Structure formats: C-alpha cells, structure tokens
Amino acid sequence: FFFFFFFFFKQKTAYEIMPSLVGSEMCIRDSPYPMNKTDKTAHERYINYTQEFYNCPKCMLNYNAVADKIILRKNTKTGVVYKDDPTIMAWELANGPYPGNYSEKATNWIRAACENIKKTDKNHLVAIGNTGNLHVNYYDSIKLDCIDYGTLHVWPENFGWYNPKDSKTFDNAVAKTIEFMKSNIEGIRKLFGDEKKCKPIILEEFGLARDNRGLGANSTTQYRDQFYSTLFQFLKHYMDKKMLSGVNFWAWAGEGRPRHTVWQQTDDWVGDPPNEDQGWYSVYDNDTTLDVVRKYTRAFVPAYAVQDHTLKWSFWVFIGVPLVVVVAGISVDLLKRRKDDEDENLLVAM
C-alpha cells in the first residue's frame, strides 16, 4: 500500500508505509514482496499478507503516525507546511487497498484513516485509491462522508484481458476496458442518484504495454496508441456529461530509460514499481503516444476550463501528463533527513 500526494498526476512508488512498516509486528524486511518473477504464487502471498493489516490495530496506529508526520512536515525549500500547501491537491490513502476477506474492516479503516487526516488537514481532498468495483467494498467506501472523490484503475494485461505478444487479444482487451469503465462510472452515478450529490470520479491509472511487450524506447507503441485513443474517445462522452472528472495515464518516464529489467539502485525511475519489468508501461519523451495525449488534452480541458472559473474541486481535470512526481522526491528527501528525525522508525524504507 502507498500513501500519496496527488496533484493531477499520481506517481506510484516503492515507498510503502502501510502495511509493510508497522513497528515490531510486521516489517518490510519480513514481507513477502513479490520480487521473484519465477514464483507464480508470490503476488498472491503478498496480497494475503497485506490484508492482515486490517487485523492489526498497531499497524493502523503506525499508519496514522506516518500520515501525520508527512502532512505536518514543512517543505525545506518553501517553508510551507504540507497541510497548507496549495500545490498539493489531495491525500490518497493507499494504492489499491484490497479488502480481501475483510470488507467491513477495510471500510472501517478507510473511514478512520480519512477522518484522522481531515482532523489534521482541513485544506485538502482525500481519496481512497482503490481500483473500482472489483473491490467488494468499493461502493460502501466511496459513500463515506470524508471521501471527496472516487478513483478507478484499469489494467487490461494485469486483469488477464490482454497479451501484448498476441495481437488477437487486443480487441477483447479494449471491449473489456470499455465495459469496466462504463460499469463503474454508471454504477457510481446510480449509487448517488441525484447528479448534484454524485462525487467526482478520476481514472487515475491505466496503461498498456508496448508492442510485443518491448521495454526500451526503440520499441513501437502502435497498439498502445490505439488503446489510448479509443479509451480517451469513449471517456470524452462521460467528461462532457461531467460524469468523469479526470484521466491519468500510467506512467511518464520522460528522458528516463531502463537499464535493467528489474530496478536497481542508481537506475532511472521510469514509473514502474521495482518488482515489475522496467519500461513495462513507461511513456518516453520520444513516444508517439504523446501525440495522442496532446490531442485529447486539448479536447478535454476546455470543456471544463471555460465553464467554471472558480476551480471547484469537481472540475479539476488533467490527462496524466506529469506536472510533478509527487511522492518519490518527497520520500527521498525524507529519507535523507531521517538521521535527524527522532521518529526514524516511522520513515519509509525502500
């Protein structure tokens, strides 16, 4: 799980503070982090391990302590405390907090964690960071008063819909993605009933591998470009109807390039978590995918920008061209200073 700063662009990192860092009872060094690609059960064991967080009161207290520490930290460059920083849009509780067999406990934790943040910081939005109605507690959790907007993640390959080495699976992957988005967006609208009461929704993660699952910047992106175009065009309908408030692709690598298949220290950060193939979902600065992003950025943004100049939070819209890489830099900064921190054990270890 991850605790995020969110400013139009969400950058997933390996800085885990929940539940891997939970004092003496659980520790990142002991967690079965799925680095071994030949072990097909590693990810399942890791998910099962993290779900035990919901049965660990001490873990939850440690999570709140880390959250408070970050929110109350003063930016060493600007002197602004994060809770007062207008360049931060929102706090996100976790990256895909799967409830597993603990749906009610997971929802209760979401409520408690969110209320704790709101008690400390009354200036920023709070989101959960969950995937969508694949989580059994999705609708219950998004209804919580302290949650300001909903999130969606869609991953055709990870969900088993697409094999980048078999182009025949592409059309089905697109159809499944469209079906998933429609089900979630319309499900949330139905949940709230009244349009004025419906919370904004952001598709904050989606991506597709490069052709034939290439990783380097010299590999083509024909299918990914087509996927982006089709998805953006479909979502524009919901954007125009104000049933969707933002779209973020995964993940911006820019000038970064993978040096190894599995991330190693001093390697460029190209967006993918260190346990995943580096470059898997990366968008490089020379990719034709950027032409697709630019096209739909121009198509999406004006519809909102000209209609609401008060910048109400429900109209904050951006396709995931990165403005800031929010957590990585801040977490590294914290790590550099941890020798000076009295609460060293609360900092995140990579």
XYZ file of N, CA, C and O in Angstrom, residues 242 300-309:
44
model
N -19.989 15.459 -17.457
C -19.495 15.679 -16.089
C -19.717 14.468 -15.186
O -19.962 14.598 -13.984
N -10.256 17.649 -23.944
C -10.887 17.522 -22.634
C -10.915 18.824 -21.851
O -11.938 19.235 -21.326
N -9.784 19.462 -21.720
C -9.644 20.555 -20.763
C -10.557 21.740 -21.034
O -11.190 22.246 -20.109
N -10.697 22.227 -22.266
C -11.534 23.422 -22.474
C -12.971 23.253 -22.017
O -13.598 24.203 -21.556
N -13.503 22.047 -22.109
C -14.896 21.829 -21.714
C -15.126 22.190 -20.258
O -16.202 22.620 -19.866
N -14.090 22.036 -19.441
C -14.207 22.377 -18.038
C -13.705 23.789 -17.761
O -14.286 24.521 -16.984
N -12.608 24.141 -18.403
C -11.967 25.417 -18.083
C -12.868 26.609 -18.373
O -12.853 27.597 -17.652
N -13.676 26.519 -19.426
C -14.494 27.677 -19.789
C -15.797 27.728 -19.011
O -16.493 28.736 -19.046
N -16.134 26.657 -18.298
C -17.434 26.603 -17.632
C -17.355 26.920 -16.145
O -18.367 27.232 -15.535
N -16.188 26.828 -15.550
C -16.107 27.042 -14.115
C -14.765 27.654 -13.774
O -13.765 26.966 -13.651
N -14.755 28.964 -13.591
C -13.514 29.655 -13.313
C -13.203 29.705 -11.823
O -12.191 30.254 -11.412
